[in-house]
PDB file of C-alpha atoms in Angstrom:
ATOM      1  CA  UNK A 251     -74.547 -36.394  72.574  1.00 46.00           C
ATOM      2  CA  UNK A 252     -75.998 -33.359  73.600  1.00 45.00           C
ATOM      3  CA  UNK A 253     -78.884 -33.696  70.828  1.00 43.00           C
ATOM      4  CA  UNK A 254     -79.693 -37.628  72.194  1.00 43.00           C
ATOM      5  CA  UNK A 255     -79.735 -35.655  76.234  1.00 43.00           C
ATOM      6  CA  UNK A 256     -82.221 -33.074  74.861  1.00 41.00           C
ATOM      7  CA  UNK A 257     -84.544 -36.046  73.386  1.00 45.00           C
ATOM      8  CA  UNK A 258     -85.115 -37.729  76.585  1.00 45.00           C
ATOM      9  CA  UNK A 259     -85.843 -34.596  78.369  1.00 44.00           C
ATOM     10  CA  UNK A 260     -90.118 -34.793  78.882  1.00 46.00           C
ATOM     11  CA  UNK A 261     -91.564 -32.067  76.491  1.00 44.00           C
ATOM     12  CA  UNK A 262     -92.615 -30.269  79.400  1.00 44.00           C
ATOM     13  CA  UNK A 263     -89.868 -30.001  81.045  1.00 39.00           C
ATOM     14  CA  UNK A 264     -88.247 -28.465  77.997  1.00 38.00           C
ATOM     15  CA  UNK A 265     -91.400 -25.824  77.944  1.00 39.00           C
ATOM     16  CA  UNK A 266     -90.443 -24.701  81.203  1.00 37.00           C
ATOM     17  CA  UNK A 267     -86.625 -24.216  80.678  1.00 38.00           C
ATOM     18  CA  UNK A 268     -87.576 -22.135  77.396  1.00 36.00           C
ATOM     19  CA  UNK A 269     -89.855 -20.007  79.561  1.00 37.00           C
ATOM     20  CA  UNK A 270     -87.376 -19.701  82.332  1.00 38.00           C
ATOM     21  CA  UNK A 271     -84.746 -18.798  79.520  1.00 42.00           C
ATOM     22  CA  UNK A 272     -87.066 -15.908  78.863  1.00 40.00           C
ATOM     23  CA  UNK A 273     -87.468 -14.788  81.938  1.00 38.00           C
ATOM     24  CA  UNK A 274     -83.824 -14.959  83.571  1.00 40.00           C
ATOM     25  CA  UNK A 275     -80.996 -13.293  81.705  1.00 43.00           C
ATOM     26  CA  UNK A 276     -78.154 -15.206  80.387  1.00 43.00           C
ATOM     27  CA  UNK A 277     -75.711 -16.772  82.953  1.00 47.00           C
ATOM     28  CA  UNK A 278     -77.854 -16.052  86.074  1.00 44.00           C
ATOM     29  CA  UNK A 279     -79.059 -19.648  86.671  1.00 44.00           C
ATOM     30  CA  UNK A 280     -78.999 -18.749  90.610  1.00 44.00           C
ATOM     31  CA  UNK A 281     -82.302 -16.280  89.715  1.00 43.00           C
ATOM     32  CA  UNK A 282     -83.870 -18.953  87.285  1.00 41.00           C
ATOM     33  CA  UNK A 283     -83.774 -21.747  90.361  1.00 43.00           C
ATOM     34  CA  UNK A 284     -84.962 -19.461  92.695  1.00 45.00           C
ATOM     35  CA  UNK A 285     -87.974 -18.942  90.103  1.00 44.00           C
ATOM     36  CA  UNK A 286     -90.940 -20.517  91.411  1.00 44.00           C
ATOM     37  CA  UNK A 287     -94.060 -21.852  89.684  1.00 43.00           C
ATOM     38  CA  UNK A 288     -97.463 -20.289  89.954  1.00 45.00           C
ATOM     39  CA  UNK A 289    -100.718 -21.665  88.637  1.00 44.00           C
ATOM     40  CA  UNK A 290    -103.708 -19.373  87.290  1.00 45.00           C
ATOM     41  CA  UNK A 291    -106.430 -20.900  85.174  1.00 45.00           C
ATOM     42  CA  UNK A 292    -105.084 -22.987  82.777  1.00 44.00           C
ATOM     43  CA  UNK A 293    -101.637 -21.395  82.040  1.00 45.00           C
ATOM     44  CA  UNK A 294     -98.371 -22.050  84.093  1.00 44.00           C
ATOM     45  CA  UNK A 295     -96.416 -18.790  84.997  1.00 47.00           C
ATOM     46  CA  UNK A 296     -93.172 -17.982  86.651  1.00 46.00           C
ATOM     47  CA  UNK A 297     -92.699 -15.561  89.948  1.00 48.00           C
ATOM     48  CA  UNK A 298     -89.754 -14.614  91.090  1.00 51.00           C
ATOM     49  CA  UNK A 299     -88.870 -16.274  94.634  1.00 56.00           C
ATOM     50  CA  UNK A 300     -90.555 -14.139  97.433  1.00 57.00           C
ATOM     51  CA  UNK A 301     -92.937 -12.450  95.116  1.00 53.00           C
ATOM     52  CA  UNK A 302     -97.304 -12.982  95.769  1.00 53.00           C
ATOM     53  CA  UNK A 303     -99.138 -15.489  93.792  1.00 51.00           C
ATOM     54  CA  UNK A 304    -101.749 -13.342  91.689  1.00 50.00           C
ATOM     55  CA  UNK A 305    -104.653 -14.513  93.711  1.00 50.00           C
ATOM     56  CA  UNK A 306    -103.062 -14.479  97.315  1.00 49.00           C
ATOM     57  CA  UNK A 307    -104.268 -11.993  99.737  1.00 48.00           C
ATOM     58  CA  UNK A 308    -101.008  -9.789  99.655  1.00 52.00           C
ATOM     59  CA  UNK A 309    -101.604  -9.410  95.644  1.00 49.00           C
ATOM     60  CA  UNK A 310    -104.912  -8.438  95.957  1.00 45.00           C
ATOM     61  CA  UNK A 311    -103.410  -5.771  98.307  1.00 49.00           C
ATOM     62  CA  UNK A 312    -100.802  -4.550  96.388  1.00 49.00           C
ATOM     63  CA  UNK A 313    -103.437  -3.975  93.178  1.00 49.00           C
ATOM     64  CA  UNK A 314    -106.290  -2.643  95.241  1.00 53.00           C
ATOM     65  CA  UNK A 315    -106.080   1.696  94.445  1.00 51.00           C
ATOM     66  CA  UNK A 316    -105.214   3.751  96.544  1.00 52.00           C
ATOM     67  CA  UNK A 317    -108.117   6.229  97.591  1.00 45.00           C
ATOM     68  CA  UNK A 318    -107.528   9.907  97.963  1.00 46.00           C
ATOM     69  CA  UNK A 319    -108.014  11.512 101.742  1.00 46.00           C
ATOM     70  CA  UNK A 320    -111.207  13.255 101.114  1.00 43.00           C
ATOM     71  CA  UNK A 321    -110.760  17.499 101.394  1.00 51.00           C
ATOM     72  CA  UNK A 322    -113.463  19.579 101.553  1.00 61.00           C
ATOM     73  CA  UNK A 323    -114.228  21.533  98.276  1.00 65.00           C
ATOM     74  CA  UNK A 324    -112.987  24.835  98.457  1.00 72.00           C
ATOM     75  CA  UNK A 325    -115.997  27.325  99.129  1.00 80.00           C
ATOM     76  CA  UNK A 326    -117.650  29.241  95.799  1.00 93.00           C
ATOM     77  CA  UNK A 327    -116.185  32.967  95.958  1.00 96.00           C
ATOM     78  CA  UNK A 328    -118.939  34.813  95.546  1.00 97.00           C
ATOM     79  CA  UNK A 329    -120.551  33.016  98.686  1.00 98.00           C
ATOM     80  CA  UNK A 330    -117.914  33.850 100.694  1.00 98.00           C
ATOM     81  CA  UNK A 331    -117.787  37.548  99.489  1.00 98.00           C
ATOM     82  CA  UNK A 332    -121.328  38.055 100.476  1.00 98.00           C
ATOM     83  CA  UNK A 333    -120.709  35.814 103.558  1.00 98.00           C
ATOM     84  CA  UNK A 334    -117.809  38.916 104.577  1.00 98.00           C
ATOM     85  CA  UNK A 335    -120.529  41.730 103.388  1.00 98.00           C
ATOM     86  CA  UNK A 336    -123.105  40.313 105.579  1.00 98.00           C
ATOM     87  CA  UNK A 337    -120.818  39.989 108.553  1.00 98.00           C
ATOM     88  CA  UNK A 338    -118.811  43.486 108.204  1.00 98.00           C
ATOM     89  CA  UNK A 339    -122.518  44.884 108.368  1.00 98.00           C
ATOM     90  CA  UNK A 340    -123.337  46.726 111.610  1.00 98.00           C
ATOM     91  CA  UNK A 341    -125.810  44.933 114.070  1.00 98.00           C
ATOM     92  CA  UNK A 342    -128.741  47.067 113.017  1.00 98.00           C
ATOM     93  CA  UNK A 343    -128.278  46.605 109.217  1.00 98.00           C
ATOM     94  CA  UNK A 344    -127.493  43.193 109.655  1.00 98.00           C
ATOM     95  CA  UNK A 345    -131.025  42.483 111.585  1.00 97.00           C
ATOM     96  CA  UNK A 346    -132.849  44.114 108.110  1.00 98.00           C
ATOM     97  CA  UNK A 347    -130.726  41.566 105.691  1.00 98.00           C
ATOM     98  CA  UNK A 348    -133.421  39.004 104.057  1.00 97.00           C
ATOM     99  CA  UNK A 349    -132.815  35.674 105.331  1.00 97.00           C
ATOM    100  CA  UNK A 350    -131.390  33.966 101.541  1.00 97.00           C
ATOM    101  CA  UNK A 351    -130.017  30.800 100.976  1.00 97.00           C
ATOM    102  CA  UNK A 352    -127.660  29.303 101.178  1.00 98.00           C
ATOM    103  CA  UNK A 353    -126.776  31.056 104.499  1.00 98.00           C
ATOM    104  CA  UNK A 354    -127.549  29.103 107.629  1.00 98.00           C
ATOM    105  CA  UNK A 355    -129.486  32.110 109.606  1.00 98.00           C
ATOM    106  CA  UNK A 356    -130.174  30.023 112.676  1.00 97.00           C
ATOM    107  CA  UNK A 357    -129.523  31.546 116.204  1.00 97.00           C
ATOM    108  CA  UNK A 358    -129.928  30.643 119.922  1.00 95.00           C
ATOM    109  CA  UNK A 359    -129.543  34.008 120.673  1.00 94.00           C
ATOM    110  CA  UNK A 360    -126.637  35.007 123.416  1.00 95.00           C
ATOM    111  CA  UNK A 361    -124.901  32.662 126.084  1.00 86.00           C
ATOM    112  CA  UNK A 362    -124.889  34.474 129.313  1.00 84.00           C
ATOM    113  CA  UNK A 363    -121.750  34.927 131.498  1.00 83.00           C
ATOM    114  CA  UNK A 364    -122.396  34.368 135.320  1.00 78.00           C
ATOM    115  CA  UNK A 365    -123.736  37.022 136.598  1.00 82.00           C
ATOM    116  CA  UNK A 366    -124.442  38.927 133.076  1.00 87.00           C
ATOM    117  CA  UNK A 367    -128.215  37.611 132.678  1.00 88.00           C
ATOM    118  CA  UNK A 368    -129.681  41.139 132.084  1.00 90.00           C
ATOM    119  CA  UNK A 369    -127.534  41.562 129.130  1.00 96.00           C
ATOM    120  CA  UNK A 370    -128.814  38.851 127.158  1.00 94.00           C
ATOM    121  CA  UNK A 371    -131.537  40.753 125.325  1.00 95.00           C
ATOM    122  CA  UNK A 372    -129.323  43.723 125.202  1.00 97.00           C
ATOM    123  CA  UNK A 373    -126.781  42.112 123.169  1.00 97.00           C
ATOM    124  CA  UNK A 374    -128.765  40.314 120.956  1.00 97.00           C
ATOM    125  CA  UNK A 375    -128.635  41.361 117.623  1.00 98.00           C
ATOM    126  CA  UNK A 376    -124.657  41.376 118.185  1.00 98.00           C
ATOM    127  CA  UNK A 377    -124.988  37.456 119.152  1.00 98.00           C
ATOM    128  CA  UNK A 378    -127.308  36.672 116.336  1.00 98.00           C
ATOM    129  CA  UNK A 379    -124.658  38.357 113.508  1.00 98.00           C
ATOM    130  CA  UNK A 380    -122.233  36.487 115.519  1.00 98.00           C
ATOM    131  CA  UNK A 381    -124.314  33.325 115.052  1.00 98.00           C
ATOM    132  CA  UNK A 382    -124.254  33.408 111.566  1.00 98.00           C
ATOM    133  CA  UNK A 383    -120.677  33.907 111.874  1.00 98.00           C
ATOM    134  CA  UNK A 384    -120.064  30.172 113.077  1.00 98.00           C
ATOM    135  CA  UNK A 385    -122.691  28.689 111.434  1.00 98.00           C
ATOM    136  CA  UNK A 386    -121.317  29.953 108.010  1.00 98.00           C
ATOM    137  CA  UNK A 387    -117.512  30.449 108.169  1.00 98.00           C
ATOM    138  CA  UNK A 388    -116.937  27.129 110.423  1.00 98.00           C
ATOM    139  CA  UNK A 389    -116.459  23.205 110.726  1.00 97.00           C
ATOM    140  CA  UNK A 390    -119.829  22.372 112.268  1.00 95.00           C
ATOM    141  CA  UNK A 391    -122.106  22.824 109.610  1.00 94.00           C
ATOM    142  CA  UNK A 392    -123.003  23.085 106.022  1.00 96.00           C
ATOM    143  CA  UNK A 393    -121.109  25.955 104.119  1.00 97.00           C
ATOM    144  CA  UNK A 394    -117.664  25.658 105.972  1.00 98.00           C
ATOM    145  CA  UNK A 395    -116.367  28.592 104.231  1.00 98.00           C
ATOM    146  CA  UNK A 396    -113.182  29.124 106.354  1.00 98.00           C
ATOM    147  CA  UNK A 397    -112.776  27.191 109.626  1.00 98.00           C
ATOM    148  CA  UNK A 398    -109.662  28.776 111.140  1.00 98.00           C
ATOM    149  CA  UNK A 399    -108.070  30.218 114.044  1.00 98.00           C
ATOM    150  CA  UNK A 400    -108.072  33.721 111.935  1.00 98.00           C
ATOM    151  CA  UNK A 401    -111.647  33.893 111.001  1.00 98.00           C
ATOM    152  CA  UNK A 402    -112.835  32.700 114.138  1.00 98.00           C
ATOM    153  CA  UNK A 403    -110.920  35.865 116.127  1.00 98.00           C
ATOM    154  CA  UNK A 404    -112.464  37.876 113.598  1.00 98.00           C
ATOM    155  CA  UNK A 405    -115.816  36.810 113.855  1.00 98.00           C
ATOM    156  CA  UNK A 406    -115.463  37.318 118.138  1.00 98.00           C
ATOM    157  CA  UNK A 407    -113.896  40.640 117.461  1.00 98.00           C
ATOM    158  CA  UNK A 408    -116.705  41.637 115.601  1.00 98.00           C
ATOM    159  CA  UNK A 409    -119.008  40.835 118.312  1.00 98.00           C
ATOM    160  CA  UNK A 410    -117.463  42.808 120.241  1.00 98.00           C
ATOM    161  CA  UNK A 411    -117.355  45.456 118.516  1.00 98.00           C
ATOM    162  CA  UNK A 412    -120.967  45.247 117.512  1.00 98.00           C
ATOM    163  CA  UNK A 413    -121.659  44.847 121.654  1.00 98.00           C
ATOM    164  CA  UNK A 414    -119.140  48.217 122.107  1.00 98.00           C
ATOM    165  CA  UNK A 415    -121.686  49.875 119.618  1.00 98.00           C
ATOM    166  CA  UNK A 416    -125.127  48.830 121.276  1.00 98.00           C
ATOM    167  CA  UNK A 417    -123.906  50.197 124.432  1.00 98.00           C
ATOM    168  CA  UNK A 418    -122.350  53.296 123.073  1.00 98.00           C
ATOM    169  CA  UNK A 419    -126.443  53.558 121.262  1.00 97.00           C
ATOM    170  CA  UNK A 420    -128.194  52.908 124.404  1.00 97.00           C
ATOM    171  CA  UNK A 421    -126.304  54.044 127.304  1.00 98.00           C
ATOM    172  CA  UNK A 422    -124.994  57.565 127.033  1.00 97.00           C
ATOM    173  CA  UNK A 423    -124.974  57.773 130.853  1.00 98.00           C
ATOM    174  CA  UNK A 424    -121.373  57.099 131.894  1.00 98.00           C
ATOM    175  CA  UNK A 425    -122.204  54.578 134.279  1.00 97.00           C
ATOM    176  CA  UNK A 426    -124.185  52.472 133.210  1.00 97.00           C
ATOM    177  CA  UNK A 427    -122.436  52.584 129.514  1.00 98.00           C
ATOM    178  CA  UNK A 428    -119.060  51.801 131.539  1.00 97.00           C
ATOM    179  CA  UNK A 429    -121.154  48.520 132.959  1.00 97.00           C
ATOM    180  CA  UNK A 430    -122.666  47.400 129.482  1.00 97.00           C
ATOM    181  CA  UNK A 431    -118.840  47.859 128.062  1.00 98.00           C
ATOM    182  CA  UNK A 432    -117.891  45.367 130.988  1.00 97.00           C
ATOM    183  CA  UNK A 433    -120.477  43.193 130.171  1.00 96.00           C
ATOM    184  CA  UNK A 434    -119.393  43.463 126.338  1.00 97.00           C
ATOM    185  CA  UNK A 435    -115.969  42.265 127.372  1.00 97.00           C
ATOM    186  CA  UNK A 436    -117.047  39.137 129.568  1.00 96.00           C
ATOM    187  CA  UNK A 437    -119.168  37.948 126.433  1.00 96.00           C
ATOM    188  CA  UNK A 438    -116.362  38.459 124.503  1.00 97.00           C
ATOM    189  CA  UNK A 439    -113.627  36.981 126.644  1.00 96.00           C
ATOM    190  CA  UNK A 440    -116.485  33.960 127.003  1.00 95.00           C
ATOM    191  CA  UNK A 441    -116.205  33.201 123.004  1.00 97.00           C
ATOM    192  CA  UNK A 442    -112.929  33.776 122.807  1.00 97.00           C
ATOM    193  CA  UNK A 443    -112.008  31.160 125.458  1.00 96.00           C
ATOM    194  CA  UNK A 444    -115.053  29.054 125.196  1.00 95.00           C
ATOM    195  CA  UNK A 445    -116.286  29.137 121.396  1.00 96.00           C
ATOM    196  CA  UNK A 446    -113.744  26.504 120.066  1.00 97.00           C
ATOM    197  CA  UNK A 447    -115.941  23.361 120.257  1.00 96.00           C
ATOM    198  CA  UNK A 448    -118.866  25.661 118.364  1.00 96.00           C
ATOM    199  CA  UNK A 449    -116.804  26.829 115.700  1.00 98.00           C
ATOM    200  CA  UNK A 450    -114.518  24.121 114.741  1.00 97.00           C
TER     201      UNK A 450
END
């Protein structure tokens, strides 16, 4: 009987149970009719209910990689050792350092507090060194070598400690050396509170 039911079953009808026999474990008939066909090229396949046909938008989603977030290379040592030479340098040694790649050496000299115009050629070689400070260590141009809170402090507490020194060099008189060490601390307090946007 059951040899005469199998012999009027279509041939391709009989494919498909074979291939849903493969696919579906034994005795889980409720998985192999919830098995749905899909058709690529030529061939006849069988999805699970619920999952993407190969060529539907949310398979070609599912396959597409998955790209890294892009991270900035970590800077080459020995640039960043000569980047902390050049900077620990004092204001006068600095200014006699040949201008080498791959350093960005660009300035635009000092930004001048209210009030604090006078000091603006005083100061510079402190703002230049300071300069190459952002321009080097942070986020806004090439080199990048560190752009954080901790390098930035140090590179504004070198300024002003390279300021502290021009006016201990050129004003022994104790007035007008207490003014220039006033001045040092406005230009100072202006980087620290103002630099943020020109460093990172």
């Amino acid at each position: 009987m059951r040899a005469r039911m199998l012999s009027a079953v279509p041939t391709r009808v009989l494919t498909v149970s074979v291939l849903l026999g493969a696919l579906v474990a034994p005795g889980t008939a409720a998985a192999a009719a919830s098995a749905r066909p899909a058709v690529g090229g030529s061939a006849v396949r069988l999805l699970p209910a619920g999952a993407p046909a190969a060529d539907s938008p949310a398979s070609v989603r599912a396959a597409r990689p998955t790209v890294p977030a892009v991270r900035e290379a970590p800077a080459d040592p020995a640039v960043r050792a000569e980047a902390d030479r050049l900077m620990k340098l004092t204001h006068r040694q600095f200014a006699a350092v040949r201008h080498a790649p791959p350093f960005n050496w660009t300035t635009d000299g000092c930004s001048v507090p209210t009030g604090l115009l006078p000091y603006s050629e005083v100061f510079r070689p402190a703002c230049v060194q300071h300069d190459f400070g952002y321009r080097n260590y942070g986020g806004n141009h090439e080199l990048k070598l560190d752009p954080t809170r901790a390098t930035k402090n140090w590179i504004d507490s070198r300024f002003r400690t390279e300021m502290r020194r021009i006016c201990d060099d050129r004003y022994p008189a104790a007035g007008r050396h207490r003014n220039c060490r006033r001045a040092a601390d406005a230009y100072y307090a202006g980087v620290r509170i103002g630099g943020d946007k020109a460093f990172f």
